[in-house]
C-alpha positions in Angstrom: 47.9 -15.0 -28.4 49.5 -16.2 -25.1 49.5 -12.0 -24.2 45.4 -12.1 -24.6 44.7 -15.2 -23.0 47.3 -13.3 -19.5 45.0 -10.1 -20.1 41.7 -12.0 -20.3 42.5 -13.2 -16.7 43.6 -9.7 -15.3 40.3 -8.9 -16.1 37.7 -11.7 -15.1 40.2 -11.4 -11.7 38.8 -8.7 -11.2 35.7 -9.3 -11.9 35.3 -6.9 -14.9 34.3 -10.2 -17.1 31.2 -12.1 -16.0 32.1 -15.2 -14.8 30.8 -19.4 -15.0 28.0 -19.6 -11.7 29.7 -21.5 -8.8 28.5 -24.2 -6.4 28.2 -22.5 -3.1 28.2 -23.9 0.2 25.3 -23.2 2.1 26.9 -23.3 5.4 29.2 -20.5 5.4 28.7 -17.7 8.0 28.2 -13.6 7.0 28.6 -10.7 9.4 27.3 -7.2 8.8 30.8 -6.0 7.9 30.6 -3.2 4.6 33.2 -3.7 1.3 37.0 -4.2 2.1 38.4 -5.3 -0.4 37.4 -7.6 -3.5 35.6 -9.1 -1.3 33.0 -9.3 1.6 34.1 -10.5 4.7 33.2 -14.4 6.5 32.1 -14.2 10.1 29.9 -16.1 12.3 27.2 -13.5 12.8 23.9 -15.2 11.3 23.6 -18.9 8.9 23.1 -17.6 5.4 20.7 -20.3 5.3 18.8 -18.7 8.3 17.8 -15.4 6.7 16.9 -15.6 3.2 15.6 -19.3 3.3 11.3 -18.5 4.1 9.5 -15.4 4.0 6.9 -11.8 2.6 9.5 -11.1 -0.1 9.8 -15.1 -1.3 5.7 -15.1 -1.0 5.8 -13.0 -3.6 8.2 -13.1 -5.8 7.5 -17.2 -5.6 3.5 -16.4 -6.3 4.9 -15.3 -9.9 5.2 -18.8 -11.5 2.0 -19.1 -10.7 0.6 -15.4 -12.2 -2.3 -15.2 -14.9 -0.8 -11.9 -15.8 1.5 -12.7 -18.7 -1.8 -14.0 -21.6 -0.4 -16.7 -24.6 3.4 -15.7 -23.5 3.7 -18.4 -21.1 6.2 -17.3 -19.4 8.8 -17.4 -22.1 11.6 -14.6 -22.4 11.5 -13.2 -25.4 15.5 -12.4 -26.2 17.3 -10.0 -27.5 20.5 -9.1 -29.0 22.9 -8.7 -25.0 25.2 -5.9 -26.0 27.5 -8.6 -24.3 27.5 -11.7 -26.2 26.3 -13.7 -23.5 24.3 -16.9 -25.0 21.2 -16.8 -23.7 21.6 -19.2 -20.7 24.1 -18.1 -19.3 24.0 -16.5 -15.7 27.1 -14.0 -14.4 28.0 -14.1 -12.1 30.6 -10.9 -10.2 33.7 -9.7 -8.1 32.4 -7.9 -4.9 34.7 -5.1 -6.4 31.7 -5.1 -9.4 29.3 -4.6 -7.3 31.1 -1.9 -5.1 31.7 -0.2 -7.9 28.2 -0.4 -9.5 26.7 0.9 -6.6 28.6 3.5 -6.2 28.1 4.7 -9.4 24.3 4.3 -8.4 24.3 6.0 -5.3 25.6 9.8 -7.3 22.2 9.7 -8.3 20.1 9.5 -5.9 19.0 10.9 -2.9 18.7 7.0 -1.1 21.7 5.7 0.5 22.9 2.7 -1.2 25.5 0.4 0.7 26.4 -2.8 -0.6 27.8 -5.4 2.1 26.5 -9.3 3.0 22.7 -8.8 3.0 22.4 -6.9 0.5 25.1 -9.8 -1.7 23.0 -11.7 -1.1 19.4 -10.5 -2.3 21.8 -9.4 -5.3 21.9 -13.7 -6.0 18.3 -13.5 -5.0 17.9 -12.2 -7.8 20.3 -11.9 -10.5 20.7 -15.9 -10.1 19.0 -17.9 -8.0 15.5 -16.5 -8.9 16.5 -15.1 -12.3 13.2 -16.6 -14.3 11.4 -14.5 -11.6 13.0 -11.3 -12.5 12.7 -11.5 -15.9 8.9 -11.8 -15.0 9.6 -8.4 -12.8 11.1 -7.1 -15.4 8.4 -7.5 -17.6 5.2 -6.4 -15.7 7.2 -2.9 -14.8 6.6 -2.0 -18.2 3.6 -1.6 -17.6 3.1 0.7 -14.0 6.7 2.1 -14.3 5.2 5.4 -15.8 2.6 4.8 -13.3 4.5 4.8 -10.1 7.5 7.3 -12.0 4.8 10.5 -12.7 3.2 10.3 -9.0 6.6 9.4 -7.5 7.8 13.1 -9.6 4.1 15.6 -9.0 5.6 14.7 -5.2 8.8 15.7 -5.9 10.1 12.0 -4.3 13.5 9.9 -5.7 11.9 8.0 -8.9 14.3 4.7 -7.3 11.0 4.2 -4.9 9.1 3.1 -7.7 11.7 0.0 -7.8 9.3 -0.5 -3.9 6.8 -2.5 -5.4 9.0 -5.2 -6.2 9.9 -5.7 -2.8 6.3 -5.3 -2.0 4.6 -7.8 -4.1 7.1 -9.1 -6.7 4.1 -5.9 -9.2 1.7 -8.4 -8.6 -2.2 -5.5 -8.6 -4.0 -8.7 -6.5 -0.9 -10.4 -4.4 -2.7 -10.6 -0.9 0.6 -11.3 2.8 0.0 -13.2 5.3 -1.3 -10.0 7.4 -4.0 -9.1 5.1 -1.3 -6.4 3.5 -3.3 -5.6 -0.5 -2.3 -4.9 -2.8 1.4 -3.8 -5.5 1.3 -1.5 -2.5 0.9 -3.7 -0.1 -0.8 -1.7 2.0 -3.3 -3.3 5.8 -6.7 -2.1 5.9 -6.2 0.9 8.0 -3.1 3.0 6.5 -4.8 2.0 3.6 -8.1 4.3 5.5 -5.4 7.1 6.3 -4.0 7.9 2.6 -8.7 7.0 1.3 -8.4 3.6 -0.2 -11.5 3.1 0.5 -12.4 -1.5 1.3 -15.9 -2.1 0.6 -17.6 -6.7 -0.9 -17.6 -5.0 -4.5 -14.3 -2.9 -4.2 -11.1 -2.7 -2.6 -9.4 0.9 -2.8 -5.5 -0.7 -2.6 -5.7 -3.8 -5.7 -6.1 -0.7 -7.9 -2.8 0.5 -9.1 -3.8 3.8 -10.1 -5.0 5.1 -6.4 -2.8 2.2 -3.9 0.5 5.0 -6.7 -1.1 8.1 -5.3 -1.2 6.4 -1.5 2.1 4.7 -1.2 3.8 9.0 -2.5 1.8 10.5 -0.3 2.4 7.8 2.5 6.3 8.0 2.1 6.5 11.8 1.7 5.0 11.7 5.1 6.9 9.1 6.5 10.2 10.6 5.6 9.1 14.0 7.2 9.3 11.9 10.0 12.3 10.4 9.4 14.6 12.9 7.3 16.0 9.5 6.1 14.8 7.7 2.9 16.2 3.9 4.1 14.6 4.6 7.5 11.0 5.9 5.6 11.6 2.8 3.9 12.0 0.3 6.7 8.4 2.8 8.8 6.7 1.5 5.0 7.5 -2.0 6.5 6.8 -2.4 9.4 5.6 1.1 10.7 6.6 4.0 13.3 6.1 2.8 16.1 8.8 0.2 15.6 11.4 1.9 13.6 11.1 4.4 17.3 11.7 1.3 19.1 14.5 0.5 17.8 16.1 3.8 17.4 15.8 3.4 21.5 16.5 -0.1 22.5 20.2 1.5 20.2 21.0 4.1 22.3 19.6 6.3 19.6 21.8 5.6 16.6 19.8 7.0 13.3 21.5 4.9 10.4 19.4 2.1 9.8 22.0 -0.5 9.8 22.7 0.6 12.9 19.3 -0.4 14.3 18.9 -3.1 12.3 19.4 -5.6 15.3 16.7 -3.9 16.9 13.9 -4.8 14.0 11.5 -7.0 13.2 13.6 -10.3 11.7 10.8 -8.8 8.0 12.4 -5.8 7.4 16.2 -6.2 8.7 16.2 -8.1 5.2 13.3 -5.3 3.0 16.1 -2.9 2.5 18.6 -4.6 2.3 15.7 -6.2 -1.1 15.3 -2.9 -1.7 18.7 -2.0 -2.7 19.5 -4.8 -4.4 16.3 -4.9 -6.7 17.1 -1.4 -7.6 20.6 -2.8 -8.3 20.0 -5.1 -10.4 16.6 -3.7 -11.4 19.2 -0.6 -13.3 21.6 -3.9 -15.2 19.6 -6.2 -16.2 22.0 -6.3 -19.7 24.8 -8.0 -17.5 23.2 -10.2 -15.5 22.0 -11.1 -19.3 17.9 -10.7 -18.0 15.7 -10.1 -20.6 11.2 -9.5 -19.6 8.4 -11.4 -19.7 6.6 -9.8 -21.8 3.3 -9.1 -19.4 -0.7 -9.8 -21.3 -0.6 -5.5 -21.7 2.0 -3.0 -21.8 1.4 0.4 -20.5 0.5 3.2 -23.9 -2.3 -0.2 -25.2 -4.4 0.6 -21.8 -6.7 3.8 -21.5 -9.7 4.7 -19.4 -13.6 4.6 -19.7 -15.6 6.3 -16.8 -19.0 4.1 -15.6 -22.1 6.1 -15.4 -24.3 3.4 -13.8 -24.1 -0.8 -12.7 -22.5 -3.2 -15.0 -20.3 -6.3 -14.5 -17.5 -7.8 -16.8 -19.8 -10.7 -17.5 -22.2 -8.0 -19.5 -19.2 -5.9 -20.7 -17.6 -9.2 -22.0 -21.1 -9.9 -23.6 -21.6 -6.5 -25.7 -17.7 -6.1 -26.4 -16.0 -9.2 -26.6 -13.0 -8.8 -24.5 -12.1 -11.8 -22.4 -13.4 -11.5 -18.6 -9.7 -12.7 -17.6 -8.5 -9.0 -19.4 -10.8 -7.3 -17.2 -9.9 -8.8 -14.1 -6.3 -8.0 -15.0 -6.4 -4.9 -15.4 -9.5 -3.6 -13.0 -8.2 -5.9 -10.0 -10.6 -3.9 -7.6 -13.6 -4.9 -8.4 -13.6 -8.2 -6.2 -17.0 -9.0 -7.2 -16.8 -8.3 -11.5 -19.0 -6.0 -10.3 -18.7 -2.1 -11.4 -20.4 -0.6 -8.5 -21.0 3.5 -10.0 -24.2 5.2 -10.4 -25.4 9.0 -11.4 -23.7 10.0 -7.3 -20.7 7.8 -7.7 -18.6 7.3 -11.4 -15.9 5.0 -11.1 -12.7 3.8 -14.1 -13.1 1.0 -16.4 -8.9 0.2 -17.9 -9.5 -0.9 -21.3 -7.7 -2.3 -24.3 -6.8 0.4 -26.2 -8.7 -1.7 -29.2 -12.6 -1.5 -27.1 -12.6 1.9 -26.7 -14.2 2.8 -29.8 -16.5 0.1 -28.8 -16.9 1.2 -25.2 -18.5 4.7 -27.0 -19.8 3.6 -29.8 -22.1 0.5 -27.6 -22.0 2.1 -24.3 -25.9 3.5 -24.4 -26.2 -0.6 -25.7 -24.2 -1.6 -22.0 -26.2 0.4 -20.1 -30.3 -0.8 -21.3 -28.6 -4.8 -22.2 -28.9 -4.9 -17.6 -32.5 -3.1 -18.4 -32.7 -5.6 -20.8 -31.6 -8.3 -18.1 -33.8 -6.9 -14.6 -33.7 -9.4 -13.2 -29.6 -9.2 -12.5 -29.8 -5.3 -13.3 -32.4 -4.7 -9.9 -30.5 -7.6 -8.3 -26.9 -5.8 -9.6 -28.5 -2.7 -7.5 -29.4 -3.8 -4.6 -26.0 -5.3 -3.3 -24.8 -1.7 -4.3 -27.1 -0.2 -2.4 -27.0 -2.6 0.1 -23.2 -1.7 0.8 -23.4 0.8 3.6 -20.1 3.4 4.0 -17.5 2.7 6.9 -18.7 3.1 10.2 -18.2 1.9 14.1 -19.2 -0.6 16.4 -18.5 0.3 20.3 -18.1 -3.2 22.5 -21.4 -3.3 24.8 -20.7 -6.0 27.6 -22.2 -9.3 26.8 -21.2 -8.6 23.6 -18.8 -10.6 20.7 -17.3 -10.4 16.8 -19.6 -13.2 16.7 -22.9 -11.6 17.8 -21.3 -8.0 15.9 -20.8 -10.1 13.0 -24.2 -11.3 13.1 -25.2 -7.5 13.1 -23.7 -6.4 10.7 -24.0 -9.2 7.9 -20.9 -9.5 8.3 -18.4 -12.4 9.0 -15.8 -12.9 12.3 -13.1 -13.0 10.1 -13.8 -9.5 8.5 -14.0 -7.9 11.7 -10.9 -9.5 13.0 -9.2 -8.8 9.3 -11.2 -4.5 9.4 -9.2 -4.0 13.4 -6.1 -6.1 12.5 -7.2 -7.9 15.8 -4.6 -11.3 17.1 -7.7 -12.7 18.9 -11.9 -13.0 19.6 -11.6 -11.7 23.0 -13.1 -7.6 23.0 -13.5 -4.6 26.2 -16.0 -3.1 26.9 -15.5 -0.1 25.6 -14.0 -1.4 22.4 -14.4 1.3 19.0 -14.2 -1.8 16.3 -14.9 -1.3 12.5 -17.6 -1.8 10.5 -18.5 -2.9 7.0 -22.0 -3.6 7.5 -23.1 -6.4 4.2 -26.5 -7.1 1.8 -29.8 -7.7 4.0 -28.6 -5.0 6.8 -31.0 -2.7 8.2 -29.9 -0.1 11.4 -31.5 -0.7 14.8 -34.1 0.5 15.5 -34.5 3.4 18.2 -35.7 1.3 22.0 -35.1 2.8 25.5 -32.4 -0.2 26.4 -30.5 1.3 23.2 -31.0 5.2 24.0 -28.3 6.6 26.5 -29.8 9.6 27.1 -33.3 12.5 27.8 -33.0 14.6 24.4 -31.6 18.4 25.1 -34.6 20.8 24.4 -31.7 23.9 23.1 -30.7 21.8 19.7 -27.5 21.2 20.2 -26.5 17.6 21.7 -23.1 17.0 24.7 -22.3 13.4 22.6 -21.8 11.0 26.4 -19.3 9.0 27.2 -20.0 5.7 25.2 -22.4 7.5 23.3 -22.2 7.1 19.2 -24.1 8.3 16.0 -26.9 5.9 15.7 -27.6 6.3 19.6 -28.3 10.1 19.0 -29.8 10.0 15.8 -32.5 7.6 17.0 -32.7 10.0 20.0 -33.1 12.8 18.0 -35.3 10.7 15.1 -33.8 11.6 12.6 -31.0 9.7 10.6 -27.0 9.3 10.7 -26.5 11.4 7.4 -28.5 14.0 8.7 -26.9 14.2 11.8 -23.7 14.5 10.0 -24.9 17.1 7.8 -25.8 19.1 10.3 -22.1 18.8 11.9 -20.6 19.4 8.4 -18.9 15.4 10.0 -16.9 13.9 8.3 -16.6 10.6 10.2 -17.6 8.1 12.8 -15.8 9.5 15.2 -17.3 11.1 18.5 -15.0 13.3 21.6 -16.6 13.2 25.2 -18.6 16.5 25.7 -18.6 17.4 22.1 -21.4 19.6 21.1 -24.1 18.3 17.7 -26.4 20.2 16.5 -29.6 18.3 16.0 -32.1 21.3 15.2 -31.7 23.8 12.2 -29.9 23.8 8.8 -26.6 21.7 7.7 -23.3 23.7 9.1 -21.3 25.3 6.7 -17.9 24.4 5.7 -15.8 22.6 7.4 -14.7 25.1 10.4 -11.0 24.7 10.9 -10.0 26.2 14.6 -12.2 27.4 17.0 -11.1 29.0 20.0 -12.9 27.7 23.6 -12.8 29.0 26.9 -11.8 26.2 30.3 -11.9 27.7 32.9 -8.4 29.2 33.0 -6.5 27.6 30.3 -7.4 28.4 26.8 -7.8 25.8 23.6 -7.3 26.3 20.0 -8.8 23.6 18.2 -8.1 22.6 14.5 -10.7 20.3 12.0 -8.7 18.2 10.8 -8.5 18.1 6.9 -8.9 14.7 4.6 -5.2 14.0 3.1 -3.9 16.1 7.1 -1.0 14.4 9.2 0.4 15.7 12.2 3.4 17.5 10.5 1.6 19.2 8.1 -1.1 20.6 10.7 2.2 20.5 13.5 3.2 24.2 10.2 -0.1 25.4 9.7 -0.3 26.3 13.1 3.6 29.0 13.8 5.8 27.9 16.5 3.1 24.5 17.4 5.4 21.6 17.2 4.5 17.8 16.4 5.3 16.6 19.6 2.8 19.4 21.3 0.4 17.4 19.8 0.4 14.6 20.1 1.6 15.1 24.3 -2.3 17.3 24.1 -4.4 14.8 22.9 -2.3 12.2 24.1 -1.9 9.7 20.9 0.5 7.4 20.5 2.6 6.7 17.8 0.3 4.8 16.3 -2.6 7.5 15.9 -3.8 7.5 12.8 -6.7 11.1 12.3 -9.7 11.8 10.7 -11.2 13.9 8.6 -13.8 15.9 10.4 -11.9 15.0 13.7 -11.3 17.3 16.4 -7.1 18.2 17.3 -5.7 20.9 19.6 -3.5 22.7 18.4 -2.7 25.2 20.7 -2.9 25.2 24.8 -2.6 29.1 27.0 -3.4 30.4 29.6 
C-alpha cells in the first residue's frame, strides 16, 4: 500500500496525474521566458491581471452566456464517461512540464509553430479552467462548423489547425460583431470583406454567411502567409493588418519571429496569437480537461441547402413550412432583416433542417404563389429589394458633410463612418467615400452644375481629375450601367487620363494586359481580375516583384485592389 502511495505521489509531482484546482495569486508577475524545467519563470515585466482581464477575445467568449444557439438544451453539458474516470465536476490542472510535452507532440503534426510560454499558459487557464463552461459550448458549436472549415482549408492546402482561429475571433458565433465593426465567424471588417467578394447591403451581410465567410477567410490567410512565409506572423496580420506587423518588424530591428516583434504590436494582437495556440491545445485535449460539448440546436449533418429563386421572408417560410423563425435565423444569419432578396438574375441559398427539405421541395410553388396572394407584402418586399443599389463611391465636394452625403444616398452618418472606417466626421475635398444607397434613393439628374466637362466628339472620354462615373454618364446621356458595360468595368474607380468609350458596342472580355507608349517610356498595364492579389499578379509577369508593382503604382502597404482596376506591371525605356 505504501509503495502505491509513493508511486501516485511521484506521478502527481511530475504532472502526469491531474491535480486539484488551487487558488491563484493574481499579484504574480510573469516574464516572457519559455518553458525551462518544470515551471514558467516568475519575473516583473507584466502583471497577469493587466494581460487578460478585458478585450475582444473575452468579449466574444462571454457573449456565449447570452447565446441562443443551443436551443432547448439550456446550456446543459451532455456528459459521457471520461476515459480518466473524472467526476463531472472535477477540474483538472497540470504542471508546466505536461503542457510542454503535449505542445511538443502537437508541434510534430502541424507546420504552425506552437510555443509554450507564460502568455499561452494564461489562455490555457482561461479556456480550460476559468471559462470552461463556455469552452464546452464552443466544443458543441465546433461540431456544427468545423467540417465546413476543414473542407475549405484542405481545398487550399492550408493547415487544418487554422479552424481554431474562428474560436478566438468570434467564439463560433456567426452574428458576432466587434466594437470596431468586424462581423461574422471570421470577423471581417467591411473593406477587407469587399476585397474577398463579401457583399454587404441593408438586407444581406455575406460576412455572417458561414460558407462565404469561410471561403474568404481561407483565401485571406493564404494571401497573408504568402507575404510572410510564417504562420504566426500571418495570424498577427489577420488580426491587426499587415501594416502593424510590418511596422513591428521595422521597430524590432528587422526581427521576423512573432515573439521577438510582439512588444511592438498592438496590445490585442500580443494576446491574439497566444490565445490561438492555447485554443489549439485545449481543443486537442478536451477529455484531459474533463470538458464535454454542449450540443447546439443543429449539427452539420442535420442541415441541407435549397436554392431560392424569388423574394421570400422568414415569416412566409415559417407559415408554410411550420419551421420556427428562430431556427431560420440561426441557420441563415446573413439575411439581416429576415428577407431573402432573390430574383431570376440572382439566386440565394437557404439552409434548413433536413426534416424540412422535403416539405420545401413539395411546397416550393405554394411558397412563391403565397407571396403573390399577399400582394401588398410582396410589392413592399420587391420595392425594398429593387431600391438596394450596388456599392458605389462618392467624391467629396466643397461644402459637403457626412450628414449631407447621407441624405443624398438615404443612409445614416453612422453607416458612412462604418463603411469607410472613419473615426471622426471631418472630410477632405476630393476624398473618396464608399456609399450604399438605401430605399428611396434616386440617381442625380444631370445639370450644368454637376457636368464638369464638354462631350467629346470622338466617342472616347478622357477622365479628368475629380470626375465620377455618374458625372460622365450624365454628360453623354447614358446610364452608369451602360458606361460600365461599354468599358467592361467591374468597379467605380477611375484614374486620371483613363480613356472611356461612351458610344458604340460593349467592350469584349476584359483586357488582361495592354502596352501604352508615353514619351520614351513604355508602360505595361494589367487589368485586375476578381480574386487577384499583388503576389499573384507579380507571378503572372516574369521578373516582376510585388515591391516593384507597389513602387510603380504608388501603393501603400494597406492599398487594396479592385476588379477592373488598371495597374502598371512593367516599365521600359
